[in-house]
mmCIF file of C-alpha atoms in Angstrom:
data_model
loop_
_atom_site.group_PDB
_atom_site.id
_atom_site.type_symbol
_atom_site.label_atom_id
_atom_site.label_comp_id
_atom_site.label_asym_id
_atom_site.label_seq_id
_atom_site.Cartn_x
_atom_site.Cartn_y
_atom_site.Cartn_z
ATOM 1 C CA MET A 4 18.795 -30.410 -9.925
ATOM 2 C CA LYS A 5 17.838 -27.123 -8.285
ATOM 3 C CA GLU A 6 15.432 -24.954 -10.153
ATOM 4 C CA GLU A 7 16.893 -21.519 -10.841
ATOM 5 C CA LYS A 8 14.945 -18.845 -9.007
ATOM 6 C CA LYS A 9 13.077 -16.527 -11.324
ATOM 7 C CA LYS A 10 14.511 -13.015 -11.182
ATOM 8 C CA ARG A 11 12.159 -10.583 -9.469
ATOM 9 C CA LYS A 12 11.449 -7.175 -10.953
ATOM 10 C CA VAL A 13 9.228 -4.406 -9.623
ATOM 11 C CA CYS A 14 7.415 -1.848 -11.751
ATOM 12 C CA LEU A 15 6.547 1.295 -9.769
ATOM 13 C CA VAL A 16 3.758 3.276 -11.439
ATOM 14 C CA SER A 17 2.363 6.668 -10.491
ATOM 15 C CA SER A 18 1.607 10.203 -11.491
ATOM 16 C CA SER A 19 4.197 12.752 -10.501
ATOM 17 C CA GLY A 20 3.750 14.948 -7.423
ATOM 18 C CA GLY A 21 2.206 13.455 -4.283
ATOM 19 C CA HIS A 22 1.541 10.035 -5.798
ATOM 20 C CA LEU A 23 5.189 9.678 -6.735
ATOM 21 C CA THR A 24 6.286 10.956 -3.327
ATOM 22 C CA HIS A 25 4.224 8.178 -1.720
ATOM 23 C CA LEU A 26 5.946 5.542 -3.840
ATOM 24 C CA TYR A 27 9.365 7.021 -3.257
ATOM 25 C CA MET A 28 8.813 6.819 0.506
ATOM 26 C CA LEU A 29 8.759 3.044 0.124
ATOM 27 C CA LYS A 30 12.482 3.168 -0.689
ATOM 28 C CA PRO A 31 13.426 0.655 2.046
ATOM 29 C CA PHE A 32 11.320 -1.873 0.124
ATOM 30 C CA TRP A 33 12.393 -1.159 -3.468
ATOM 31 C CA GLU A 34 15.959 0.141 -3.166
ATOM 32 C CA ASN A 35 17.615 -3.302 -3.392
ATOM 33 C CA LYS A 36 15.293 -4.676 -6.055
ATOM 34 C CA ASP A 37 15.526 -4.696 -9.821
ATOM 35 C CA ARG A 38 13.019 -1.985 -10.706
ATOM 36 C CA VAL A 39 11.606 0.343 -13.322
ATOM 37 C CA TRP A 40 9.474 3.437 -12.888
ATOM 38 C CA VAL A 41 6.558 4.720 -14.942
ATOM 39 C CA THR A 42 5.576 8.322 -14.317
ATOM 40 C CA PHE A 43 5.054 11.691 -15.972
ATOM 41 C CA LYS A 44 8.071 13.274 -17.621
ATOM 42 C CA LYS A 45 8.008 16.332 -15.360
ATOM 43 C CA VAL A 46 10.798 18.139 -13.535
ATOM 44 C CA ASP A 47 9.798 16.883 -10.063
ATOM 45 C CA ALA A 48 9.721 13.264 -11.199
ATOM 46 C CA LEU A 49 12.956 13.455 -13.185
ATOM 47 C CA THR A 50 14.721 15.128 -10.255
ATOM 48 C CA MET A 51 13.443 12.655 -7.655
ATOM 49 C CA LEU A 52 14.234 9.641 -9.826
ATOM 50 C CA LYS A 53 17.606 10.759 -11.148
ATOM 51 C CA GLY A 54 19.636 7.665 -12.012
ATOM 52 C CA GLU A 55 16.565 5.398 -12.080
ATOM 53 C CA LYS A 56 15.169 3.657 -15.157
ATOM 54 C CA ILE A 57 12.071 5.660 -16.092
ATOM 55 C CA TYR A 58 9.425 5.139 -18.737
ATOM 56 C CA PRO A 59 7.427 8.321 -19.302
ATOM 57 C CA CYS A 60 3.672 7.998 -19.575
ATOM 58 C CA TYR A 61 1.139 10.299 -21.155
ATOM 59 C CA TYR A 62 -0.574 13.067 -19.185
ATOM 60 C CA PRO A 63 -2.875 14.695 -18.211
ATOM 61 C CA THR A 64 -4.738 11.526 -17.334
ATOM 62 C CA ASN A 65 -7.763 12.652 -15.321
ATOM 63 C CA ARG A 66 -10.833 11.133 -16.917
ATOM 64 C CA SER A 67 -9.173 11.199 -20.329
ATOM 65 C CA ILE A 68 -10.004 8.415 -22.764
ATOM 66 C CA LYS A 69 -7.126 9.594 -24.983
ATOM 67 C CA ALA A 70 -4.650 9.232 -22.095
ATOM 68 C CA LEU A 71 -6.065 5.813 -21.203
ATOM 69 C CA ILE A 72 -5.572 4.560 -24.754
ATOM 70 C CA ILE A 73 -2.044 5.967 -25.072
ATOM 71 C CA ASN A 74 -1.042 4.686 -21.612
ATOM 72 C CA THR A 75 -2.456 1.264 -22.446
ATOM 73 C CA PHE A 76 -0.021 1.024 -25.356
ATOM 74 C CA ILE A 77 2.793 2.299 -23.140
ATOM 75 C CA ALA A 78 1.877 -0.311 -20.511
ATOM 76 C CA LEU A 79 1.909 -3.055 -23.112
ATOM 77 C CA ARG A 80 5.348 -1.987 -24.363
ATOM 78 C CA VAL A 81 6.827 -1.713 -20.841
ATOM 79 C CA LEU A 82 5.362 -5.003 -19.644
ATOM 80 C CA ILE A 83 6.623 -6.901 -22.689
ATOM 81 C CA LYS A 84 10.097 -5.373 -22.468
ATOM 82 C CA GLU A 85 10.624 -5.437 -18.686
ATOM 83 C CA ARG A 86 8.579 -8.464 -17.596
ATOM 84 C CA PRO A 87 8.003 -7.339 -13.991
ATOM 85 C CA ASN A 88 6.667 -9.780 -11.414
ATOM 86 C CA LEU A 89 5.144 -7.049 -9.264
ATOM 87 C CA ILE A 90 3.445 -3.735 -10.020
ATOM 88 C CA ILE A 91 3.017 -1.228 -7.206
ATOM 89 C CA SER A 92 1.066 1.996 -7.578
ATOM 90 C CA THR A 93 -0.275 4.855 -5.514
ATOM 91 C CA GLY A 94 -2.272 6.192 -8.465
ATOM 92 C CA ALA A 95 -3.482 7.970 -10.275
ATOM 93 C CA ALA A 96 -5.087 6.970 -13.580
ATOM 94 C CA VAL A 97 -1.903 5.639 -15.194
ATOM 95 C CA ALA A 98 -2.139 2.677 -12.794
ATOM 96 C CA VAL A 99 -5.300 1.351 -14.449
ATOM 97 C CA PRO A 100 -3.854 0.026 -17.734
ATOM 98 C CA PHE A 101 -0.755 -1.284 -15.956
ATOM 99 C CA PHE A 102 -2.835 -3.261 -13.459
ATOM 100 C CA TYR A 103 -5.254 -4.740 -16.001
ATOM 101 C CA LEU A 104 -2.577 -5.662 -18.529
ATOM 102 C CA GLY A 105 -0.217 -6.689 -15.735
ATOM 103 C CA LYS A 106 -2.734 -9.266 -14.526
ATOM 104 C CA LEU A 107 -2.798 -10.735 -18.052
ATOM 105 C CA PHE A 108 1.000 -11.006 -17.869
ATOM 106 C CA GLY A 109 0.832 -12.789 -14.499
ATOM 107 C CA CYS A 110 2.000 -9.839 -12.383
ATOM 108 C CA LYS A 111 1.020 -9.373 -8.778
ATOM 109 C CA CYS A 112 -0.490 -5.919 -8.254
ATOM 110 C CA ILE A 113 -0.360 -3.839 -5.073
ATOM 111 C CA TYR A 114 -2.282 -0.591 -4.852
ATOM 112 C CA ILE A 115 -1.840 1.938 -2.061
ATOM 113 C CA GLU A 116 -4.725 4.376 -1.697
ATOM 114 C CA VAL A 117 -3.395 7.867 -1.077
ATOM 115 C CA PHE A 118 -3.067 9.361 2.398
ATOM 116 C CA ASP A 119 -5.471 12.254 1.829
ATOM 117 C CA ARG A 120 -8.421 9.924 1.246
ATOM 118 C CA ILE A 121 -9.932 9.299 4.653
ATOM 119 C CA ASP A 122 -13.572 8.496 3.972
ATOM 120 C CA HIS A 123 -14.084 8.298 0.208
ATOM 121 C CA SER A 124 -12.430 6.458 -2.641
ATOM 122 C CA THR A 125 -10.464 7.676 -5.612
ATOM 123 C CA MET A 126 -11.605 6.819 -9.132
ATOM 124 C CA THR A 127 -8.416 4.794 -9.668
ATOM 125 C CA GLY A 128 -8.908 2.959 -6.381
ATOM 126 C CA LYS A 129 -12.421 1.936 -7.435
ATOM 127 C CA LEU A 130 -11.161 0.681 -10.792
ATOM 128 C CA VAL A 131 -8.201 -1.379 -9.551
ATOM 129 C CA TYR A 132 -9.647 -2.683 -6.250
ATOM 130 C CA PRO A 133 -11.343 -5.705 -7.850
ATOM 131 C CA ILE A 134 -8.110 -6.974 -9.438
ATOM 132 C CA SER A 135 -5.493 -5.939 -6.874
ATOM 133 C CA ASP A 136 -3.682 -8.755 -5.115
ATOM 134 C CA CYS A 137 -3.163 -6.441 -2.171
ATOM 135 C CA PHE A 138 -5.031 -3.181 -1.636
ATOM 136 C CA ILE A 139 -3.613 -0.963 1.091
ATOM 137 C CA VAL A 140 -5.306 1.932 2.850
ATOM 138 C CA GLN A 141 -3.869 4.351 5.368
ATOM 139 C CA TRP A 142 -6.975 4.997 7.477
ATOM 140 C CA ASP A 143 -9.360 2.633 9.298
ATOM 141 C CA GLU A 144 -12.312 4.555 7.851
ATOM 142 C CA MET A 145 -11.325 3.375 4.374
ATOM 143 C CA LYS A 146 -11.996 -0.251 5.355
ATOM 144 C CA LYS A 147 -15.713 0.609 5.109
ATOM 145 C CA ILE A 148 -15.197 1.455 1.440
ATOM 146 C CA TYR A 149 -12.656 -1.280 0.678
ATOM 147 C CA PRO A 150 -13.534 -4.193 3.019
ATOM 148 C CA LYS A 151 -10.723 -6.483 1.773
ATOM 149 C CA ALA A 152 -8.097 -3.756 2.125
ATOM 150 C CA ILE A 153 -5.244 -3.870 4.592
ATOM 151 C CA ASN A 154 -4.638 -0.807 6.765
ATOM 152 C CA LEU A 155 -0.894 -0.433 7.238
ATOM 153 C CA GLY A 156 -1.215 3.079 8.611
ATOM 154 C CA SER A 157 0.447 6.164 7.258
ATOM 155 C CA ILE A 158 3.395 6.004 4.896
ATOM 156 C CA PHE A 159 4.444 9.456 6.091
#
């Protein structure tokens, strides 16, 4: 008897603005997949993701313990409800609770360091690098900072 293939679901997590634009540019990858988005409930994000399933996360997140705690509970709720197999993020801080809890749920995690970082890391990159299944950079110089990263070149 053939084993039924487990349904694949992708959870795309990012701040709004440039981080979300980076993820959206991966449309050839995610457009035919079962997916959910986690991002800020802001006009740019809601406009870009019109018709998509979106879970809003708490912001501002930059170095905010309050945001980390709230987004950890949001991550727990989304991961339990949606059961994704894969989490992809381009940052920023909202990625951290999704990656750490996602690993506990058996998710594969792919992080893409943003294009504007050429020779120094982001705080989120530093935090998720150790647990990412695949860590992608867009510049060769970043391989000095993240030796196990894969340089796929520019998303743009």
